[in-house]
PDB file of C-alpha atoms in Angstrom:
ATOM      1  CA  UNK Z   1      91.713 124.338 101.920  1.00 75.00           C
ATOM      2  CA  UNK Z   2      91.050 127.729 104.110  1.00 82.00           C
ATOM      3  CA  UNK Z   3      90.761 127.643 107.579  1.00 96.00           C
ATOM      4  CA  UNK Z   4      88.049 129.304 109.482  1.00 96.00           C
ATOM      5  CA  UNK Z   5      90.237 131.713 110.694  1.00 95.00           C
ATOM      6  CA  UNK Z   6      90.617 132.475 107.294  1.00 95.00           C
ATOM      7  CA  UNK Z   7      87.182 132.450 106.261  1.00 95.00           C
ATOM      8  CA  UNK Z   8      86.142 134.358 109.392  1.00 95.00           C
ATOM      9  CA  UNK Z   9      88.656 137.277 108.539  1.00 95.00           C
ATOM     10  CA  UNK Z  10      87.464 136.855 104.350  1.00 95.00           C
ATOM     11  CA  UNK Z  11      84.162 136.993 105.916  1.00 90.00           C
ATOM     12  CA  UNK Z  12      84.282 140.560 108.486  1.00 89.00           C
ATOM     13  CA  UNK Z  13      85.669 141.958 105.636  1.00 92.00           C
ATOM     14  CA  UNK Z  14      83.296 141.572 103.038  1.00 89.00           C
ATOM     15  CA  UNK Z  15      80.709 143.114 105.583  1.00 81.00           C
ATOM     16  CA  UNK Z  16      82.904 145.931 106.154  1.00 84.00           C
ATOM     17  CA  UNK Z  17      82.664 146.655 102.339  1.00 87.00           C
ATOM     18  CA  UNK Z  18      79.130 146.204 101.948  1.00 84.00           C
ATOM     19  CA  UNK Z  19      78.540 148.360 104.838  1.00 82.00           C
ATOM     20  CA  UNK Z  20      80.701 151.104 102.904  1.00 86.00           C
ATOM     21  CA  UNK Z  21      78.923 150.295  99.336  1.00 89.00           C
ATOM     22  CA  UNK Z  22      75.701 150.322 100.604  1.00 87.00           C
ATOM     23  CA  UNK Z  23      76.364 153.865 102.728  1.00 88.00           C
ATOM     24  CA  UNK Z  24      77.167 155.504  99.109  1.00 92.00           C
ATOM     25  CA  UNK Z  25      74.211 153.553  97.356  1.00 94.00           C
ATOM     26  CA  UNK Z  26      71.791 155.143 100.194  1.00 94.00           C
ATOM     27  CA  UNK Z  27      73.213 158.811 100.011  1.00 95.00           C
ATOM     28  CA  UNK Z  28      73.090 158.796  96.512  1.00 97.00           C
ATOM     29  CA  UNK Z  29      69.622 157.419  96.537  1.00 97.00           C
ATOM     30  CA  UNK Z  30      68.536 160.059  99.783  1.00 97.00           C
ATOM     31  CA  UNK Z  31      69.954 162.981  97.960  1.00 97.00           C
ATOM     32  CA  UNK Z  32      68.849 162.291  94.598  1.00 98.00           C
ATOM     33  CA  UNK Z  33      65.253 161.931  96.377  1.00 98.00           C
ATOM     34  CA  UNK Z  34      65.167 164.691  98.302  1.00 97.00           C
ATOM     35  CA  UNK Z  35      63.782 167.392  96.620  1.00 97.00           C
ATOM     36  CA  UNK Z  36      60.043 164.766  96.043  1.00 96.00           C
ATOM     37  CA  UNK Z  37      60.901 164.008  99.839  1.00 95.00           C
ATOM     38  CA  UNK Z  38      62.585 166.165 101.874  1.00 95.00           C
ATOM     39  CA  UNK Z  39      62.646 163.917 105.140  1.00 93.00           C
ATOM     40  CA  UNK Z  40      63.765 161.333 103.724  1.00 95.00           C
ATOM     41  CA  UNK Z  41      66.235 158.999 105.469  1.00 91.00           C
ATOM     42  CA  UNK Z  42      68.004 155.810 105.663  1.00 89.00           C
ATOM     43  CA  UNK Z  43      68.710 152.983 108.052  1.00 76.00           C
ATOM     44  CA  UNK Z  44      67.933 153.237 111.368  1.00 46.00           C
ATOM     45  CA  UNK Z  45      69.616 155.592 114.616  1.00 40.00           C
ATOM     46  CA  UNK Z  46      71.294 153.312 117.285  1.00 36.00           C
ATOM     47  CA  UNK Z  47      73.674 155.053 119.803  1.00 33.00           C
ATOM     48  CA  UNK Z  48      73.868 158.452 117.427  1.00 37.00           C
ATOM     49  CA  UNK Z  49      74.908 156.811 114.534  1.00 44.00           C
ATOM     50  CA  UNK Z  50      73.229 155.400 111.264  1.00 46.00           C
ATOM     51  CA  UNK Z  51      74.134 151.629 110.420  1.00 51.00           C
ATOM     52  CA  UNK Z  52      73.162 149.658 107.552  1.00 52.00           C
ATOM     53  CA  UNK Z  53      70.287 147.303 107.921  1.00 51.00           C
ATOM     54  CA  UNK Z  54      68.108 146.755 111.016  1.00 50.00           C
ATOM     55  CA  UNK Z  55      67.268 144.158 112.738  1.00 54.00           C
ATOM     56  CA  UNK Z  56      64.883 142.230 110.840  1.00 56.00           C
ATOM     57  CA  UNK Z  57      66.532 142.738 107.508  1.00 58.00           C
ATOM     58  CA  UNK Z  58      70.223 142.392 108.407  1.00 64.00           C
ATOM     59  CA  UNK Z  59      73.677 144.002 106.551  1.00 67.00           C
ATOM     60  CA  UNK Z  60      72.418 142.851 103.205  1.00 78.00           C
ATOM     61  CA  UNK Z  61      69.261 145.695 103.213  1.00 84.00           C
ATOM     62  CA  UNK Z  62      69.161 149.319 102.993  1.00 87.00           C
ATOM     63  CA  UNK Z  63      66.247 150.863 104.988  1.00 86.00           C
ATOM     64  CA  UNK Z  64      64.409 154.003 104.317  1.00 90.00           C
ATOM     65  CA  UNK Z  65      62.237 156.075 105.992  1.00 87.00           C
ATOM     66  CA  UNK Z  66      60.789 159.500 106.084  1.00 88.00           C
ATOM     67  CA  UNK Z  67      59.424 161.129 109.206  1.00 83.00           C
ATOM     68  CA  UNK Z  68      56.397 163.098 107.333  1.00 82.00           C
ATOM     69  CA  UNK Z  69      55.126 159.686 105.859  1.00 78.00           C
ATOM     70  CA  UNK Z  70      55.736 157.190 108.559  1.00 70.00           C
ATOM     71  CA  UNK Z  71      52.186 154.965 108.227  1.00 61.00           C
ATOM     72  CA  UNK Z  72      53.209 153.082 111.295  1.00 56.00           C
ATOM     73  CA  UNK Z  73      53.221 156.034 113.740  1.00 49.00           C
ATOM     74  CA  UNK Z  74      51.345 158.424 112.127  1.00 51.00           C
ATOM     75  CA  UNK Z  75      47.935 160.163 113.843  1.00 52.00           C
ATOM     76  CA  UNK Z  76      45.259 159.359 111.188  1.00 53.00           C
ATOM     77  CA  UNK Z  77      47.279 156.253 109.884  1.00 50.00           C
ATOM     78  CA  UNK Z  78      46.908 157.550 106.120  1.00 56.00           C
ATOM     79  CA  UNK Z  79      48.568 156.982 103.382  1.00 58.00           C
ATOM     80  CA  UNK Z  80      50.047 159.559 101.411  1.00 65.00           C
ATOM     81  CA  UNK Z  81      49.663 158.051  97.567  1.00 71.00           C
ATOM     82  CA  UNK Z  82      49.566 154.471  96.995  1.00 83.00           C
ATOM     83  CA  UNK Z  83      53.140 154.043  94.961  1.00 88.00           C
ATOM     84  CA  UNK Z  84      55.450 151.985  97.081  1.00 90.00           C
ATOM     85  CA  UNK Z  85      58.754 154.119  97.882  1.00 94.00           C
ATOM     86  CA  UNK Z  86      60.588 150.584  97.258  1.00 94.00           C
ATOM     87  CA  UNK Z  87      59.075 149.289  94.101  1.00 94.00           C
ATOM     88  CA  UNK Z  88      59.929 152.617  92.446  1.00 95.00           C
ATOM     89  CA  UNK Z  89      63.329 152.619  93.009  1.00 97.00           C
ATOM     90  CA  UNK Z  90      63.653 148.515  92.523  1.00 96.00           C
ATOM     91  CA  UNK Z  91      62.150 149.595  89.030  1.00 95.00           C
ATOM     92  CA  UNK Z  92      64.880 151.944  88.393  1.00 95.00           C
ATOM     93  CA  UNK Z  93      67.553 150.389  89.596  1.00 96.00           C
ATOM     94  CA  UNK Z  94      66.697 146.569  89.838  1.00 96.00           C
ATOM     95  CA  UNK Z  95      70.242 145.691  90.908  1.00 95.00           C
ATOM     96  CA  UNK Z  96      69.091 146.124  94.679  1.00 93.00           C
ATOM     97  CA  UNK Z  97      65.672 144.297  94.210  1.00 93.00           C
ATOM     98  CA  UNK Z  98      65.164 142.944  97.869  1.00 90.00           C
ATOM     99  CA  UNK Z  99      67.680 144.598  99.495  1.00 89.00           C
ATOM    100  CA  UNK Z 100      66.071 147.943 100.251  1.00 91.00           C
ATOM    101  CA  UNK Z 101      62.838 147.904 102.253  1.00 88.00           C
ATOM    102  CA  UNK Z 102      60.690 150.692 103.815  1.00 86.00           C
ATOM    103  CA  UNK Z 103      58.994 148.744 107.063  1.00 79.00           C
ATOM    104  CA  UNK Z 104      57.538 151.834 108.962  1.00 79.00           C
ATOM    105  CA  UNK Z 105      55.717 152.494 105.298  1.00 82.00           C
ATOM    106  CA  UNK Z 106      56.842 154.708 102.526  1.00 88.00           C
ATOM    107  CA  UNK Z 107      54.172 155.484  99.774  1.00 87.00           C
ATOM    108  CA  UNK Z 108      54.382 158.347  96.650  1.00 89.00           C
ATOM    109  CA  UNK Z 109      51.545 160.003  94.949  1.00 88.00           C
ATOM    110  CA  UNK Z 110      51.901 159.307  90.928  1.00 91.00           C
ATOM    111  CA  UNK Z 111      53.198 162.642  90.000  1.00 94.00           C
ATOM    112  CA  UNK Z 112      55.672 162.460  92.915  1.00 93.00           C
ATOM    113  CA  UNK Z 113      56.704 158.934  91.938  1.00 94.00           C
ATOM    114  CA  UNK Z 114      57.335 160.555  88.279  1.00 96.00           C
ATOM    115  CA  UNK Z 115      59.430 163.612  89.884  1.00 97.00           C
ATOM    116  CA  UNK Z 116      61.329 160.819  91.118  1.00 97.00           C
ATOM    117  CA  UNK Z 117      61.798 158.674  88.237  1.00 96.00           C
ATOM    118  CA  UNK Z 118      62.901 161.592  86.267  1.00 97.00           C
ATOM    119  CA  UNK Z 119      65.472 162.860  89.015  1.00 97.00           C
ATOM    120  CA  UNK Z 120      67.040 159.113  89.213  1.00 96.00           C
ATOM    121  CA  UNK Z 121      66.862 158.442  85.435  1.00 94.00           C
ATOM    122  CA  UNK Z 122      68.864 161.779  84.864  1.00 94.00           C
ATOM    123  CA  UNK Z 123      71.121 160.831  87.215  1.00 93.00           C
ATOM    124  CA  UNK Z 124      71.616 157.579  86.175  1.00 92.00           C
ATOM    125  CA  UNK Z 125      72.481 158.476  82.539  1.00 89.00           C
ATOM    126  CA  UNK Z 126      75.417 161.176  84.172  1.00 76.00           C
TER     127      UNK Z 126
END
């Protein structure tokens, strides 16, 4: 039987490699992006440095957000297309279904959700 101690040290860990799996995931994901979005971002800024997760989704969620499109603070509160940022990329790669979110609001128009799609679908094949 483990002890906690050992369970505690299994456990730190195993968030210290999701952290690091989940850093690549979101730079490969921000740079394959960038050229539909060229804001775009992940996680959030505390102290100077990005982390992974915030606090209402936690280590196990990758968030992004782009300045340009932010619904939550923007002036006129519009939408820029009506393709969710998240559902996109859950569709390409459904491995992270419901661990990437986009709370402050992340929409595509269709022919930048298919710029997209084609960028990460070429990539993926690579």
């Amino acid at each position: 039987m483990e002890s906690i101690r050992e369970l505690a040290k299994e456990y730190v860990e195993l968030c210290k490699q999701a952290e690091i799996r989940a850093e690549k995931i979101a730079q490969w994901i921000v740079k394959t992006c960038r050229p539909v979005i060229e804001d775009l971002e992940y996680s959030i800024k505390w102290a100077e440095k990005y982390q992974i997760g915030w606090t209402k989704c936690g280590i196990d969620t990758i968030y992004f957000y782009s300045n340009s499109r932010n619904f939550i603070a923007s002036q006129t509160n519009k939408i820029i297309g009506n393709i969710a940022f998240v559902g996109l990329i859950e569709e390409i790669i459904p491995e992270i279904e419901f661990h990437i979110d986009t709370p402050m609001g992340l929409f595509l128009t269709k022919e930048e959700a298919e710029k997209i799609k084609k960028l990460l679908s070429k990539k993926l094949k690579k």
